[in-house]
mmCIF file of C-alpha atoms and ligand atoms in Angstrom:
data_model
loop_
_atom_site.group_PDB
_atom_site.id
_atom_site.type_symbol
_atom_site.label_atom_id
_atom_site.label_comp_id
_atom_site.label_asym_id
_atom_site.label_seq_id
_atom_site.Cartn_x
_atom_site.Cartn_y
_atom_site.Cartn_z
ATOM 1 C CA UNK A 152 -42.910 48.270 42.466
ATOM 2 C CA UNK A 153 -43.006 44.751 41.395
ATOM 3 C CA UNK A 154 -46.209 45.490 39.402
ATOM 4 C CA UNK A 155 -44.307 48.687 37.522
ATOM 5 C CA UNK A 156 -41.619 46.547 36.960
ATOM 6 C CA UNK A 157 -43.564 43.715 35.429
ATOM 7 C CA UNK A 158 -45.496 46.077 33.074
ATOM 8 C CA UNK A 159 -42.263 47.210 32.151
ATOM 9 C CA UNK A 160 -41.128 44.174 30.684
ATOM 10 C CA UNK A 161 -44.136 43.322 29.223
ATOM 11 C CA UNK A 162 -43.686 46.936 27.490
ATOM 12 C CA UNK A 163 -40.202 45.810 26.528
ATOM 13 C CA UNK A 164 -41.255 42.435 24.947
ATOM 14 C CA UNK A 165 -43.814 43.764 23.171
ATOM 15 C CA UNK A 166 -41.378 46.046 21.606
ATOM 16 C CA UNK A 167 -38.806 43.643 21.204
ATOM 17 C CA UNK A 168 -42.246 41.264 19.646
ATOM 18 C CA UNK A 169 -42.827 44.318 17.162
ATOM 19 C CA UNK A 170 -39.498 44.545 16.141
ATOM 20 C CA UNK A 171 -39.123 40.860 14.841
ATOM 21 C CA UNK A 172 -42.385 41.142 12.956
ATOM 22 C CA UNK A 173 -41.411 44.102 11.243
ATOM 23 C CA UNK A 174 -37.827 42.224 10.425
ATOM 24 C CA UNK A 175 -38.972 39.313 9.150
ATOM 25 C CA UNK A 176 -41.437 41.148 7.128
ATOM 26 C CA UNK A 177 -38.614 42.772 5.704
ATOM 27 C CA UNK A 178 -36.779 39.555 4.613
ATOM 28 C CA UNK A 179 -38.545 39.323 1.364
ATOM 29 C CA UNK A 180 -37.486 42.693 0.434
ATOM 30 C CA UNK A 181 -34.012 42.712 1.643
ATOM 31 C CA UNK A 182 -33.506 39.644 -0.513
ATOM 32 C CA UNK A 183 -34.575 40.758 -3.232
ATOM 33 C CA UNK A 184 -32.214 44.023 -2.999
ATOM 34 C CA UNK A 185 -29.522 41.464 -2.022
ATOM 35 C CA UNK A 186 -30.451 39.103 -5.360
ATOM 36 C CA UNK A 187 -30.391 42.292 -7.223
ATOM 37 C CA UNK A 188 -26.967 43.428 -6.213
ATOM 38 C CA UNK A 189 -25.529 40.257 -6.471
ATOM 39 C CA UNK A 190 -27.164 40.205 -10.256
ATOM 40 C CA UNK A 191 -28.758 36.891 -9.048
ATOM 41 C CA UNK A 192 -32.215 37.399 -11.070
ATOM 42 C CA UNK A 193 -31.746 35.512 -14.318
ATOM 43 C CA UNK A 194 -32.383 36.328 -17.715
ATOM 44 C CA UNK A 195 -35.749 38.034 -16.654
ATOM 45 C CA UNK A 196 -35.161 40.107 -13.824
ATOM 46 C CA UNK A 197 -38.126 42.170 -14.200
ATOM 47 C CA UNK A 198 -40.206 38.904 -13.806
ATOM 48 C CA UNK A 199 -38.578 37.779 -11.128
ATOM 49 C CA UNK A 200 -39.033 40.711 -9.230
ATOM 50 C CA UNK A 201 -42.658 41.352 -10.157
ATOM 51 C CA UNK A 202 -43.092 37.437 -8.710
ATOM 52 C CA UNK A 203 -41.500 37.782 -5.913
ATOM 53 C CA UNK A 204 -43.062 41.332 -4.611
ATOM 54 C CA UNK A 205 -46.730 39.676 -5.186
ATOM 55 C CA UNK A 206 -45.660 36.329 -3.204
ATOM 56 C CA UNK A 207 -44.444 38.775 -0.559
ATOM 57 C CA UNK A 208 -47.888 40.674 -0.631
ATOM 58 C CA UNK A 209 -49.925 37.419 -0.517
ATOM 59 C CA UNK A 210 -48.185 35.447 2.057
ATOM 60 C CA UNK A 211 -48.545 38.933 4.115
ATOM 61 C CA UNK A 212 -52.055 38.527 3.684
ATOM 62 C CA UNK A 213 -52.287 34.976 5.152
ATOM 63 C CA UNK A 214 -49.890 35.937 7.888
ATOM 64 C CA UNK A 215 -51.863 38.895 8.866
ATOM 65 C CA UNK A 216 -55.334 36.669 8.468
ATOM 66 C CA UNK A 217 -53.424 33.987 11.132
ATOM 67 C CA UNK A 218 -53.263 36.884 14.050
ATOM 68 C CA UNK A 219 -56.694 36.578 14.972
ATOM 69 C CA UNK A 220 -57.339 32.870 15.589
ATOM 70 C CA UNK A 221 -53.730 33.022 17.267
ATOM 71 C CA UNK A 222 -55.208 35.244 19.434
ATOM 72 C CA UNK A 223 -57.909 32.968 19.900
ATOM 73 C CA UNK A 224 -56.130 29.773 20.083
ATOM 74 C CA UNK A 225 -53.273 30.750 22.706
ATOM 75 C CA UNK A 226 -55.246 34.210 24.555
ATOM 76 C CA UNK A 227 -52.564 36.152 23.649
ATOM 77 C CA UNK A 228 -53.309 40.139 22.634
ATOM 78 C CA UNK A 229 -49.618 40.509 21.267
ATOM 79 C CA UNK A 230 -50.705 39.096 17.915
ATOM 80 C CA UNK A 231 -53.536 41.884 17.552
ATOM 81 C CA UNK A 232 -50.693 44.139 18.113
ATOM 82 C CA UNK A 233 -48.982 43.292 15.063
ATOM 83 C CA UNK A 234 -51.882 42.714 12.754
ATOM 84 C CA UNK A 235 -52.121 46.150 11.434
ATOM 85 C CA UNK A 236 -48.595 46.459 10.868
ATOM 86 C CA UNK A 237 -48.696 43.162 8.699
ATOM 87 C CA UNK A 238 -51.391 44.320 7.005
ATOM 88 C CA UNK A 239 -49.343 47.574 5.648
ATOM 89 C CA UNK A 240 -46.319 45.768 5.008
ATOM 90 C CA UNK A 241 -48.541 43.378 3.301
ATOM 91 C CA UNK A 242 -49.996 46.374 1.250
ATOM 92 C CA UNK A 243 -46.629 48.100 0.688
ATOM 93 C CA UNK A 244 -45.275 44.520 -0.890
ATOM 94 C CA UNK A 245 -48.559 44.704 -3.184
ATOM 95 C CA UNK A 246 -47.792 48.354 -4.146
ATOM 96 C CA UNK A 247 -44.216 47.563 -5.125
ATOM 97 C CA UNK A 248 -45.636 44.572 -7.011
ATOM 98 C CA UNK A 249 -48.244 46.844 -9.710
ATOM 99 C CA UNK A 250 -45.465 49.287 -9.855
ATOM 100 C CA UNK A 251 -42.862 46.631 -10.776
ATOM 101 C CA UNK A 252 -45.312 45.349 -12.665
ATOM 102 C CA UNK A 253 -45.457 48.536 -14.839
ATOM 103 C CA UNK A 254 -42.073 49.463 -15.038
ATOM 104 C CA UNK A 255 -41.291 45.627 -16.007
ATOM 105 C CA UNK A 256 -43.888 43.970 -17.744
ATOM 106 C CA UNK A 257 -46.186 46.298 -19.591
ATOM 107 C CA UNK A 258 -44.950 49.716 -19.685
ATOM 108 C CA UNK A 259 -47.071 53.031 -18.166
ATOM 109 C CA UNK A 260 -48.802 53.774 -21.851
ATOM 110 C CA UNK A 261 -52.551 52.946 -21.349
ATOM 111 C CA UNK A 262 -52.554 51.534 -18.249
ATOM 112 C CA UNK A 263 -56.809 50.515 -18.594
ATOM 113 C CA UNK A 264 -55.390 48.115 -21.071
ATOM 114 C CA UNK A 265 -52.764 47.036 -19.294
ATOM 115 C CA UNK A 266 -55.058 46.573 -16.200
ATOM 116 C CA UNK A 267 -57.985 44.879 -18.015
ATOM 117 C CA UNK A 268 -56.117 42.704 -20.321
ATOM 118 C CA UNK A 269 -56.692 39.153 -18.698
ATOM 119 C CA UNK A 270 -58.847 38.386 -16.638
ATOM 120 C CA UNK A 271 -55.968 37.397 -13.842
ATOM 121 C CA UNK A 272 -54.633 40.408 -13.897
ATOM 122 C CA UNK A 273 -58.585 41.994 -13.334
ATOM 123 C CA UNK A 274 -58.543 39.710 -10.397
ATOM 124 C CA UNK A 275 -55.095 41.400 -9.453
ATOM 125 C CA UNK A 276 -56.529 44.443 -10.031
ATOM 126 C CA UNK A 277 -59.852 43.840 -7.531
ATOM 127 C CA UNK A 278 -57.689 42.808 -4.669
ATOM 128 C CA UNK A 279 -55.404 45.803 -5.247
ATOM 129 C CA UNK A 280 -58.541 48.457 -4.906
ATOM 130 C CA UNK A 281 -59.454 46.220 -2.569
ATOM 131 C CA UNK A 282 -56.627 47.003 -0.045
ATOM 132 C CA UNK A 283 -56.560 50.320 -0.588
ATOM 133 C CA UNK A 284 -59.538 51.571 1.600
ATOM 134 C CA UNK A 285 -58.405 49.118 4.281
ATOM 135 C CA UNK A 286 -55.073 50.532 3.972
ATOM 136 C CA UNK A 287 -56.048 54.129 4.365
ATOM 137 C CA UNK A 288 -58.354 53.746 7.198
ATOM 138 C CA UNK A 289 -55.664 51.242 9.148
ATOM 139 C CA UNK A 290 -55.048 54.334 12.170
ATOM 140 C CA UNK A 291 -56.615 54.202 15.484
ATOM 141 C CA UNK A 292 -58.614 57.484 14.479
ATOM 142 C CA UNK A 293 -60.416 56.317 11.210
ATOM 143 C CA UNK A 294 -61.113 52.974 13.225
ATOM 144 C CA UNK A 295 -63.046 55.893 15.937
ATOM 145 C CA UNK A 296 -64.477 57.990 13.409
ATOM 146 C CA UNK A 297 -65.783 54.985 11.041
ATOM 147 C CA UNK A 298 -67.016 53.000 14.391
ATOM 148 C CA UNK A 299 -69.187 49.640 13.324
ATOM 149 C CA UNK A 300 -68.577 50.651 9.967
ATOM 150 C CA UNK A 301 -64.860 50.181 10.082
ATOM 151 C CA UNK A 302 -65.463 46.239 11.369
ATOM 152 C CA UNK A 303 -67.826 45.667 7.974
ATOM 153 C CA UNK A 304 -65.585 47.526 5.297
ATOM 154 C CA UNK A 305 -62.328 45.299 6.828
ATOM 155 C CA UNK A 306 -64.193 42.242 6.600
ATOM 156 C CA UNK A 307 -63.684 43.175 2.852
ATOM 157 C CA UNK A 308 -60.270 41.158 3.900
ATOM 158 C CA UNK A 309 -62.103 37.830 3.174
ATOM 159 C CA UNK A 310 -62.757 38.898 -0.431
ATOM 160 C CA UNK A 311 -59.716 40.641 -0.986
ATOM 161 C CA UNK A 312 -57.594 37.370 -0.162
ATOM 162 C CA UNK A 313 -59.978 34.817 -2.293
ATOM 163 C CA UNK A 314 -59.727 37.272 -5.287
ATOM 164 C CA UNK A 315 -55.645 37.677 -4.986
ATOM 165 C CA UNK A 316 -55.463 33.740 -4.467
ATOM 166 C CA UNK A 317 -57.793 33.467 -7.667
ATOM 167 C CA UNK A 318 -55.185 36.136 -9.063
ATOM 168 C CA UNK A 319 -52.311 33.685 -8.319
ATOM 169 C CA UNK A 320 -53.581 30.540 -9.208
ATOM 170 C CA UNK A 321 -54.982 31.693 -12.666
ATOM 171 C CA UNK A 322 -51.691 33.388 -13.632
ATOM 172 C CA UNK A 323 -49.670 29.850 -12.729
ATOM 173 C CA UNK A 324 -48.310 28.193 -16.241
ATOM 174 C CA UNK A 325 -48.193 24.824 -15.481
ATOM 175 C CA UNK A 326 -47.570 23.322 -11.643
ATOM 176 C CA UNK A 327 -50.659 24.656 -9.393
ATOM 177 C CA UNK A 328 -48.948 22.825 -6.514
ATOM 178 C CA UNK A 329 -47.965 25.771 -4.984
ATOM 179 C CA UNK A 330 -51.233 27.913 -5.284
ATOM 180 C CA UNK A 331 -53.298 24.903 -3.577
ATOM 181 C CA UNK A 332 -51.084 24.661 -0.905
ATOM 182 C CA UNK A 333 -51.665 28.731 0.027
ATOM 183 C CA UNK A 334 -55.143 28.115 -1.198
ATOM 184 C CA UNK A 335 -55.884 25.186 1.672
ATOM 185 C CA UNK A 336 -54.173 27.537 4.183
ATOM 186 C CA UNK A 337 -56.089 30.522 3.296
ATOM 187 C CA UNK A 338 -59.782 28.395 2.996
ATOM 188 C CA UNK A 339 -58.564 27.204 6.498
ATOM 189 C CA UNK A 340 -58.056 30.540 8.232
ATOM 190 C CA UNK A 341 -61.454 31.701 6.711
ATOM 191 C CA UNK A 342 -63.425 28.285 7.613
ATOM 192 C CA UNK A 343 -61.795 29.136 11.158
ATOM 193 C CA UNK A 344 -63.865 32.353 11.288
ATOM 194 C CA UNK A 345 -66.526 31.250 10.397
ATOM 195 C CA UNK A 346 -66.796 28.462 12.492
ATOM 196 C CA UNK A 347 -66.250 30.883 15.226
ATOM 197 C CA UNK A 348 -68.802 33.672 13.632
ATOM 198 C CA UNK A 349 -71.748 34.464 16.102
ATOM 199 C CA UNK A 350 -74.039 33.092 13.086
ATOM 200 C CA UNK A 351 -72.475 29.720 13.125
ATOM 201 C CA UNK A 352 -72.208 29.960 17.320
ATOM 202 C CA UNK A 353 -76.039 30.629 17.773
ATOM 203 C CA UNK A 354 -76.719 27.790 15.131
ATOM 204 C CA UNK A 355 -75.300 24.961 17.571
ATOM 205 C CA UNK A 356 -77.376 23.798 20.321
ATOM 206 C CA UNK A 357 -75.345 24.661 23.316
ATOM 207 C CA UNK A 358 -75.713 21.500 25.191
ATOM 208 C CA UNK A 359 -75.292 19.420 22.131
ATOM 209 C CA UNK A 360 -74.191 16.332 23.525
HETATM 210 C C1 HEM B 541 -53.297 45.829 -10.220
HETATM 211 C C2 HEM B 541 -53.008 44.775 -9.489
HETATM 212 C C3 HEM B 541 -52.109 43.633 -9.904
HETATM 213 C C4 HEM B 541 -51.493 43.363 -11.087
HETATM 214 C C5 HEM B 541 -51.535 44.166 -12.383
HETATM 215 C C6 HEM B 541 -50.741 42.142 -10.923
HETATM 216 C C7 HEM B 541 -49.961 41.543 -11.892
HETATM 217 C C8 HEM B 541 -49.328 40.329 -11.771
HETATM 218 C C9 HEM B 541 -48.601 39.656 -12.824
HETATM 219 C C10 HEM B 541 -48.423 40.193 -14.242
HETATM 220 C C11 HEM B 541 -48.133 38.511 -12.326
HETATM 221 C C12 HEM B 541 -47.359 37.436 -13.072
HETATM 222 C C13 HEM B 541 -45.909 37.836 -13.211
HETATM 223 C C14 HEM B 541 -45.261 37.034 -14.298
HETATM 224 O O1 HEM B 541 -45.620 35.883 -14.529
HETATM 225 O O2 HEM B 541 -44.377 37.577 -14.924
HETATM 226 C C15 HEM B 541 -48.560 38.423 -10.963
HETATM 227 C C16 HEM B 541 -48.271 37.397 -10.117
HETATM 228 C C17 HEM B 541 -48.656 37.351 -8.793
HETATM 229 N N1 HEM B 541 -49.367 38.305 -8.107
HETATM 230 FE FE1 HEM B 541 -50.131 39.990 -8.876
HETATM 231 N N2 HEM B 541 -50.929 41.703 -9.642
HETATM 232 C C18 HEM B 541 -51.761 42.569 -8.987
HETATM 233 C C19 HEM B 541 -52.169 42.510 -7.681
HETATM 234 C C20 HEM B 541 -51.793 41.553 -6.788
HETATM 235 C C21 HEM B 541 -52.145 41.519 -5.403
HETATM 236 C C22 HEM B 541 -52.989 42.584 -4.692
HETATM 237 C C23 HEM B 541 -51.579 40.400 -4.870
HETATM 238 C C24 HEM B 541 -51.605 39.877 -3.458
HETATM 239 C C25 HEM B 541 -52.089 40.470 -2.416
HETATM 240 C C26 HEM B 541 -50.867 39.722 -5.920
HETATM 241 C C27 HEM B 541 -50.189 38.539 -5.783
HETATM 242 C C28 HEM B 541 -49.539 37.869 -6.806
HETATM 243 C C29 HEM B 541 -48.916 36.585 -6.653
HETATM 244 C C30 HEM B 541 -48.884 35.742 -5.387
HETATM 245 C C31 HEM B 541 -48.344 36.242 -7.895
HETATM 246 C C32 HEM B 541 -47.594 34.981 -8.259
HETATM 247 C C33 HEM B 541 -46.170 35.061 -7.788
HETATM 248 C C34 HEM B 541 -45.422 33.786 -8.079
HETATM 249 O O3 HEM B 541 -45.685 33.125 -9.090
HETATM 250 O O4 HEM B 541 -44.558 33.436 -7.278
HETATM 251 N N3 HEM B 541 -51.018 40.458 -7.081
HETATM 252 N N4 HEM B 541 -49.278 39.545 -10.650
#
């Protein structure tokens, strides 16, 4: 009984755990709909939103990077239980960002140009294709059928994340501020993994005093 009861509420705060996640993933978006009804955007809207629907999508990233070694750090599971969830919303935020992109910036008439024109928006363009497969091969099933292979084509992650931080950075006009701040926070969460990689594990003596 007390057992029952105790899985219960675990089953209820992980719920309740889901449920925040997928809220405050949502803030960037509501915001923007509120900014947009308020007609809060400025003299370029289109920019704005483009900007702010690519933040969204990278900070996603990072966010969904960090469940791991908070698994790690405190030996909780909930976080793993989120991190595919981030990962979409992270995807769906980069989605709305090419589209807005197109609708707002370049127009849908010859979209190779469009997509080839500078090489930050190539970058842009890698992580995008990037996310993709990861994207559509997210379920419980394709992470069955693909078995070992699934853990080496999501390890893509890594590359994904440097190219949209190159993406970011490049694309910045004047203060980089910003883009080495996310830059030190994303070379942190993938030192972190590799200091924790079986390759770097096996390459220190255990009883290294
Ligand atoms: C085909 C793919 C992509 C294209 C064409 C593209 C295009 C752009 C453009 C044109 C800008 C600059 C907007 C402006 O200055 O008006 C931008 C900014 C940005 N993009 Fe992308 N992007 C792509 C993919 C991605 C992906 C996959 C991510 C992240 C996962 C991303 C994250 C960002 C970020 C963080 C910014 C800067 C936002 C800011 O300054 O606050 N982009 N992108």
């Amino acid at each position: 009984m007390v057992a029952a009861e105790r899985t219960n509420n675990s089953a209820l705060w992980m719920v309740g755990f889901r449920l925040t996640a997928a809220l405050l993933a949502s803030v960037p978006l509501l915001r923007l709909l509120l900014e947009i009804m308020q007609s809060q955007l400025g003299p370029d809207p289109g920019e704005v939103v483009t900007k702010a629907l690519g933040l969204a999508a990278f900070q996603l990233l990072l966010v969904t990077l960090a469940m791991t070694p908070l698994r790690k750090i405190t030996g909780w599971t909930g976080w793993i239980r989120v991190r595919r969830m981030l990962g979409l919303f992270s995807f769906f935020y980069a989605v709305l960002h090419v589209l807005a992109f197109l609708q707002f910036i370049v127009g849908w008439q010859d979209l190779w140009a469009s997509f080839t024109k500078r090489p930050y928006i190539i970058l842009g363009m890698i992580a995008f294709t990037g996310m993709v497969p990861l994207a559509l091969t997210s379920t419980k099933g394709m992470m069955k059928r693909l078995g070992r292979r699934w853990k080496v084509l999501h390890r893509t992650i890594y590359i994904i994340a440097l190219a949209a931080w190159a993406h970011f950075l490049w694309q910045a006009r004047s203060d980089i501020g910003e883009m080495v701040a996310y830059g030190t926070v994303l070379l942190f969460l993938l030192g972190w993994r590799l200091f924790w990689s079986p390759v770097f594990r096996h390459a220190v003596p255990p009883n290294r005093p």
